[in-house]
Coordinates of N, CA and C in Angstrom, one line a residue:
M30 N 0.8 -1.2 0.0 CA 0.0 0.0 0.0 C 0.9 1.3 0.0
A31 N 2.0 1.2 0.8 CA 2.8 2.4 0.9 C 3.5 2.7 -0.5
C32 N 3.8 1.6 -1.2 CA 4.4 1.8 -2.6 C 3.4 2.5 -3.5
L33 N 2.1 2.1 -3.4 CA 1.1 2.6 -4.2 C 0.9 4.1 -3.9
V34 N 0.9 4.5 -2.7 CA 0.8 5.9 -2.3 C 1.9 6.7 -2.8
L35 N 3.1 6.1 -2.7 CA 4.3 6.8 -3.1 C 4.3 7.0 -4.7
V36 N 3.9 6.0 -5.4 CA 3.7 6.2 -6.8 C 2.7 7.2 -7.2
A37 N 1.6 7.2 -6.5 CA 0.5 8.1 -6.7 C 0.9 9.6 -6.4
M38 N 1.8 9.7 -5.5 CA 2.3 11.1 -5.1 C 3.4 11.6 -6.0
T39 N 4.0 10.7 -6.8 CA 5.1 11.1 -7.7 C 4.5 11.6 -8.9
P40 N 4.7 12.9 -9.3 CA 4.1 13.5 -10.5 C 4.7 12.8 -11.7
A41 N 3.8 12.6 -12.7 CA 4.3 12.0 -13.9 C 5.1 13.1 -14.7
K42 N 6.2 12.7 -15.2 CA 7.1 13.6 -15.9 C 6.7 13.5 -17.4
V43 N 6.3 14.6 -17.9 CA 6.0 14.7 -19.4 C 7.0 15.6 -20.0
T44 N 7.7 15.1 -21.0 CA 8.7 16.0 -21.7 C 8.3 16.2 -23.1
F45 N 8.5 17.4 -23.5 CA 8.3 17.7 -24.9 C 9.6 18.2 -25.5
A46 N 10.2 17.4 -26.4 CA 11.5 17.8 -27.0 C 11.3 19.0 -27.9
E47 N 12.3 19.8 -28.0 CA 12.2 20.9 -28.9 C 12.7 20.4 -30.3
I48 N 11.9 20.5 -31.3 CA 12.4 20.1 -32.6 C 13.4 21.1 -33.0
I49 N 14.6 20.6 -33.2 CA 15.8 21.4 -33.5 C 15.7 21.9 -35.0
V50 N 15.6 23.2 -35.2 CA 15.5 23.8 -36.5 C 16.8 24.6 -36.7
P51 N 17.6 24.2 -37.7 CA 18.8 24.9 -38.0 C 18.5 26.4 -38.3
D52 N 19.4 27.2 -38.0 CA 19.2 28.7 -38.2 C 19.6 29.0 -39.6
W53 N 18.8 28.6 -40.6 CA 19.0 28.8 -42.0 C 19.0 30.3 -42.4
V54 N 18.4 31.1 -41.6 CA 18.2 32.5 -42.0 C 19.2 33.5 -41.4
S55 N 20.0 33.0 -40.5 CA 21.0 34.0 -39.9 C 22.0 34.4 -40.9
P56 N 22.5 35.6 -40.7 CA 23.5 36.1 -41.7 C 24.8 35.3 -41.7
G57 N 25.2 34.7 -40.6 CA 26.4 33.9 -40.6 C 26.3 32.5 -41.0
W58 N 25.0 32.0 -41.2 CA 24.8 30.6 -41.5 C 25.5 30.2 -42.7
G59 N 25.4 30.9 -43.8 CA 26.0 30.5 -45.1 C 27.5 30.6 -45.1
Q60 N 28.0 31.5 -44.3 CA 29.5 31.7 -44.3 C 30.2 30.5 -43.8
E61 N 29.6 29.8 -42.9 CA 30.2 28.5 -42.4 C 30.4 27.5 -43.5
F62 N 29.5 27.4 -44.4 CA 29.6 26.5 -45.5 C 30.6 27.0 -46.6
L63 N 30.5 28.3 -46.8 CA 31.4 28.9 -47.9 C 32.9 28.7 -47.5
E64 N 33.2 28.6 -46.2 CA 34.6 28.5 -45.8 C 35.0 27.1 -45.5
M65 N 34.2 26.1 -45.7 CA 34.5 24.7 -45.4 C 35.6 24.2 -46.4
D66 N 36.2 23.1 -46.0 CA 37.1 22.4 -47.0 C 36.3 22.0 -48.2
F67 N 37.0 22.0 -49.3 CA 36.4 21.7 -50.6 C 35.5 22.7 -51.2
A68 N 35.5 23.9 -50.5 CA 34.7 25.0 -51.1 C 35.4 25.5 -52.3
T69 N 34.6 25.7 -53.4 CA 35.1 26.1 -54.7 C 34.2 27.2 -55.3
D70 N 34.8 28.0 -56.1 CA 34.0 29.0 -56.9 C 33.2 29.9 -56.1
G71 N 33.6 30.2 -54.9 CA 32.9 31.1 -54.0 C 31.6 30.4 -53.5
K72 N 31.5 29.1 -53.6 CA 30.3 28.4 -53.1 C 30.8 27.4 -52.0
G73 N 29.8 26.6 -51.5 CA 30.1 25.7 -50.4 C 30.9 24.5 -50.9
P74 N 31.0 23.4 -50.1 CA 31.8 22.3 -50.4 C 31.4 21.7 -51.8
F75 N 32.4 21.4 -52.6 CA 32.3 20.9 -54.0 C 31.5 21.9 -54.9
G76 N 31.5 23.2 -54.6 CA 30.9 24.1 -55.4 C 29.4 24.1 -55.3
T77 N 28.8 23.7 -54.2 CA 27.4 23.5 -54.0 C 26.8 24.9 -53.5
S78 N 25.7 25.3 -54.1 CA 25.1 26.5 -53.8 C 24.4 26.4 -52.4
L79 N 24.3 27.6 -51.7 CA 23.7 27.6 -50.4 C 22.2 27.3 -50.5
D80 N 21.6 27.6 -51.6 CA 20.2 27.2 -51.8 C 20.0 25.7 -51.7
S81 N 20.9 25.0 -52.4 CA 20.9 23.5 -52.4 C 21.1 22.9 -51.0
I82 N 22.1 23.5 -50.3 CA 22.5 23.0 -49.0 C 21.3 23.3 -48.0
E83 N 20.7 24.5 -48.1 CA 19.6 24.8 -47.3 C 18.4 23.8 -47.5
L84 N 18.1 23.6 -48.8 CA 17.0 22.7 -49.2 C 17.3 21.3 -48.6
A85 N 18.5 20.8 -48.8 CA 18.8 19.4 -48.3 C 18.7 19.4 -46.8
G86 N 19.1 20.5 -46.1 CA 18.9 20.5 -44.6 C 17.5 20.5 -44.2
Q87 N 16.7 21.4 -44.8 CA 15.3 21.5 -44.5 C 14.6 20.1 -44.7
W88 N 14.8 19.5 -45.8 CA 14.1 18.2 -46.2 C 14.6 17.1 -45.3
G89 N 15.9 17.2 -44.9 CA 16.4 16.2 -44.0 C 15.7 16.3 -42.6
M90 N 15.6 17.5 -42.1 CA 14.9 17.7 -40.8 C 13.5 17.2 -40.9
M91 N 12.7 17.6 -42.0 CA 11.3 17.2 -42.1 C 11.2 15.7 -42.3
S92 N 12.1 15.1 -43.0 CA 12.1 13.6 -43.2 C 12.5 12.9 -41.9
G93 N 13.3 13.5 -41.1 CA 13.6 13.0 -39.7 C 12.4 12.9 -38.8
I94 N 11.6 14.0 -38.9 CA 10.4 14.0 -38.1 C 9.5 12.9 -38.6
R95 N 9.3 12.8 -39.9 CA 8.5 11.8 -40.6 C 8.9 10.4 -40.2
E96 N 10.2 10.1 -40.2 CA 10.7 8.8 -39.9 C 10.5 8.5 -38.4
Y97 N 10.8 9.4 -37.6 CA 10.6 9.2 -36.1 C 9.2 8.9 -35.8
C98 N 8.3 9.5 -36.5 CA 6.8 9.3 -36.2 C 6.3 8.1 -37.0
G99 N 7.1 7.3 -37.6 CA 6.7 6.0 -38.2 C 6.2 6.1 -39.6
E100 N 6.5 7.2 -40.3 CA 6.1 7.3 -41.7 C 7.2 7.1 -42.6
E101 N 6.9 6.7 -43.8 CA 7.9 6.4 -44.8 C 8.5 7.7 -45.4
A102 N 9.8 7.8 -45.5 CA 10.4 9.1 -46.0 C 11.2 8.9 -47.3
D103 N 11.3 7.6 -47.8 CA 12.1 7.4 -48.9 C 11.7 8.2 -50.2
A104 N 10.4 8.3 -50.3 CA 9.8 9.0 -51.5 C 10.3 10.5 -51.5
Y105 N 10.4 11.0 -50.3 CA 10.8 12.4 -50.1 C 12.2 12.6 -50.5
L106 N 13.1 11.6 -50.2 CA 14.5 11.7 -50.5 C 14.6 11.6 -52.1
V107 N 13.8 10.7 -52.7 CA 13.9 10.6 -54.2 C 13.5 11.9 -54.8
V108 N 12.4 12.5 -54.3 CA 12.0 13.8 -54.9 C 13.0 14.9 -54.7
L109 N 13.6 14.9 -53.5 CA 14.6 15.9 -53.2 C 15.8 15.7 -54.2
G110 N 16.2 14.5 -54.5 CA 17.3 14.3 -55.4 C 16.9 14.8 -56.8
Q111 N 15.6 14.6 -57.2 CA 15.2 15.1 -58.5 C 15.3 16.6 -58.6
V112 N 14.8 17.3 -57.5 CA 14.8 18.7 -57.5 C 16.3 19.2 -57.5
L113 N 17.1 18.6 -56.7 CA 18.5 19.1 -56.7 C 19.2 18.9 -58.0
R114 N 18.9 17.8 -58.7 CA 19.6 17.5 -60.0 C 18.9 18.4 -61.1
R115 N 17.6 18.2 -61.3 CA 17.0 18.8 -62.4 C 16.8 20.3 -62.3
K116 N 16.3 20.7 -61.2 CA 15.9 22.1 -61.0 C 17.1 23.0 -60.7
L117 N 18.0 22.4 -59.8 CA 19.1 23.2 -59.3 C 20.5 22.9 -60.0
G118 N 20.5 21.8 -60.8 CA 21.7 21.5 -61.6 C 22.8 20.9 -60.8
N119 N 22.6 20.2 -59.7 CA 23.7 19.7 -59.0 C 24.2 18.4 -59.6
T120 N 25.5 18.2 -59.5 CA 26.2 17.1 -60.2 C 26.3 15.9 -59.1
E121 N 26.8 14.8 -59.6 CA 27.0 13.6 -58.7 C 28.0 14.0 -57.5
K122 N 29.0 14.8 -57.8 CA 30.0 15.1 -56.8 C 29.3 16.0 -55.7
Q123 N 28.4 16.9 -56.1 CA 27.7 17.7 -55.2 C 26.7 16.9 -54.4
M124 N 26.0 16.0 -55.1 CA 25.0 15.2 -54.5 C 25.4 14.4 -53.3
A125 N 26.7 13.9 -53.3 CA 27.2 13.2 -52.2 C 27.2 14.1 -50.9
W126 N 27.6 15.3 -51.1 CA 27.6 16.3 -50.0 C 26.2 16.6 -49.5
L127 N 25.3 16.8 -50.5 CA 23.9 17.2 -50.1 C 23.2 16.0 -49.4
I128 N 23.4 14.8 -49.8 CA 22.8 13.7 -49.1 C 23.4 13.6 -47.7
T129 N 24.6 14.0 -47.5 CA 25.2 14.0 -46.1 C 24.5 15.1 -45.3
V130 N 24.3 16.2 -45.9 CA 23.6 17.3 -45.1 C 22.2 16.9 -44.8
Y131 N 21.5 16.2 -45.7 CA 20.2 15.7 -45.5 C 20.2 14.7 -44.4
S132 N 21.1 13.7 -44.4 CA 21.1 12.7 -43.4 C 21.5 13.2 -42.0
F133 N 22.4 14.2 -42.0 CA 22.8 14.8 -40.7 C 21.6 15.5 -40.0
N134 N 20.8 16.2 -40.8 CA 19.7 16.9 -40.2 C 18.6 16.0 -39.8
A135 N 18.4 14.9 -40.6 CA 17.4 13.9 -40.2 C 17.7 13.2 -38.9
I136 N 19.0 12.8 -38.8 CA 19.5 12.1 -37.6 C 19.4 13.1 -36.4
K137 N 19.8 14.3 -36.6 CA 19.8 15.3 -35.5 C 18.4 15.5 -34.9
V138 N 17.4 15.7 -35.7 CA 16.1 15.9 -35.2 C 15.5 14.7 -34.6
K139 N 15.8 13.5 -35.1 CA 15.3 12.2 -34.5 C 15.9 12.0 -33.2
E140 N 17.1 12.4 -32.9 CA 17.7 12.2 -31.6 C 17.1 13.1 -30.5
K141 N 16.5 14.2 -30.9 CA 15.9 15.1 -30.0 C 14.5 14.9 -29.7
M142 N 13.8 14.1 -30.5 CA 12.3 14.0 -30.4 C 11.9 12.9 -29.4
V143 N 10.7 13.1 -28.9 CA 10.1 12.1 -28.0 C 8.7 11.8 -28.7
E144 N 8.1 10.7 -28.2 CA 6.9 10.2 -28.9 C 5.8 11.3 -28.9
S145 N 5.7 12.1 -27.9 CA 4.6 13.1 -27.8 C 4.8 14.2 -28.9
D146 N 6.0 14.3 -29.4 CA 6.3 15.4 -30.4 C 5.5 15.1 -31.7
C147 N 5.2 13.8 -32.0 CA 4.5 13.4 -33.2 C 3.2 14.1 -33.3
E148 N 2.6 14.4 -32.1 CA 1.3 15.0 -32.0 C 1.3 16.5 -31.9
S149 N 2.5 17.0 -31.9 CA 2.7 18.5 -31.7 C 2.3 19.3 -32.9
D150 N 1.9 20.5 -32.7 CA 1.6 21.4 -33.9 C 2.8 21.6 -34.7
A151 N 4.0 21.7 -34.0 CA 5.2 22.0 -34.8 C 5.5 20.9 -35.8
A152 N 5.5 19.6 -35.3 CA 5.8 18.5 -36.2 C 4.8 18.4 -37.3
K153 N 3.5 18.6 -36.9 CA 2.4 18.5 -38.0 C 2.6 19.6 -39.0
G154 N 3.0 20.8 -38.6 CA 3.3 21.9 -39.5 C 4.4 21.6 -40.4
W155 N 5.5 21.1 -39.9 CA 6.6 20.8 -40.8 C 6.2 19.7 -41.8
L156 N 5.5 18.7 -41.4 CA 5.1 17.6 -42.3 C 4.1 18.1 -43.4
Y157 N 3.3 19.1 -43.0 CA 2.4 19.7 -44.0 C 3.2 20.4 -45.0
I158 N 4.2 21.2 -44.6 CA 5.0 21.9 -45.5 C 5.7 21.0 -46.5
Q159 N 6.2 19.9 -46.0 CA 6.9 18.9 -46.9 C 5.9 18.3 -47.8
D160 N 4.7 17.9 -47.3 CA 3.7 17.3 -48.2 C 3.2 18.2 -49.3
Y161 N 3.0 19.5 -48.9 CA 2.5 20.5 -49.8 C 3.6 20.8 -50.9
S162 N 4.9 20.8 -50.5 CA 6.0 21.0 -51.4 C 6.0 19.9 -52.4
L163 N 5.9 18.7 -51.9 CA 5.9 17.5 -52.8 C 4.7 17.5 -53.8
E164 N 3.6 17.9 -53.3 CA 2.4 18.0 -54.2 C 2.6 19.1 -55.3
M165 N 3.1 20.2 -54.9 CA 3.4 21.3 -55.9 C 4.4 20.9 -56.9
F166 N 5.4 20.1 -56.5 CA 6.5 19.7 -57.4 C 5.9 18.7 -58.4
T167 N 5.1 17.8 -58.0 CA 4.6 16.7 -58.8 C 3.4 17.1 -59.7
S168 N 2.8 18.3 -59.4 CA 1.6 18.7 -60.2 C 2.0 19.6 -61.3

């Protein structure tokens, strides 16, 4: 009985992880990539544009949320690859770097999430943005 009372008196701890969103809009964000090893032609690693790096990071973060919440994200990676190649003109050499950026952001957000985040407005909002972007691209 004493154990039951002790458990009843202990407040349940509920944690909500903060979905880590990289600071893509800060003035110094891009400079970090422009100064990395393998930066060429005044661009990021392997001559990759900041727009491509930012897109890979954003989609990696959103796919990380999607994967953590039990949804399939492979189709989103395929579409990202098509956009990066066809629309933004990235080459195979650049794609290796961009997939690394995508994967890093996907892993980083998954490490910070907890189950309750899947029901949060923030997670739902990011997934809506990704779904809407995919719909616009395919239509």
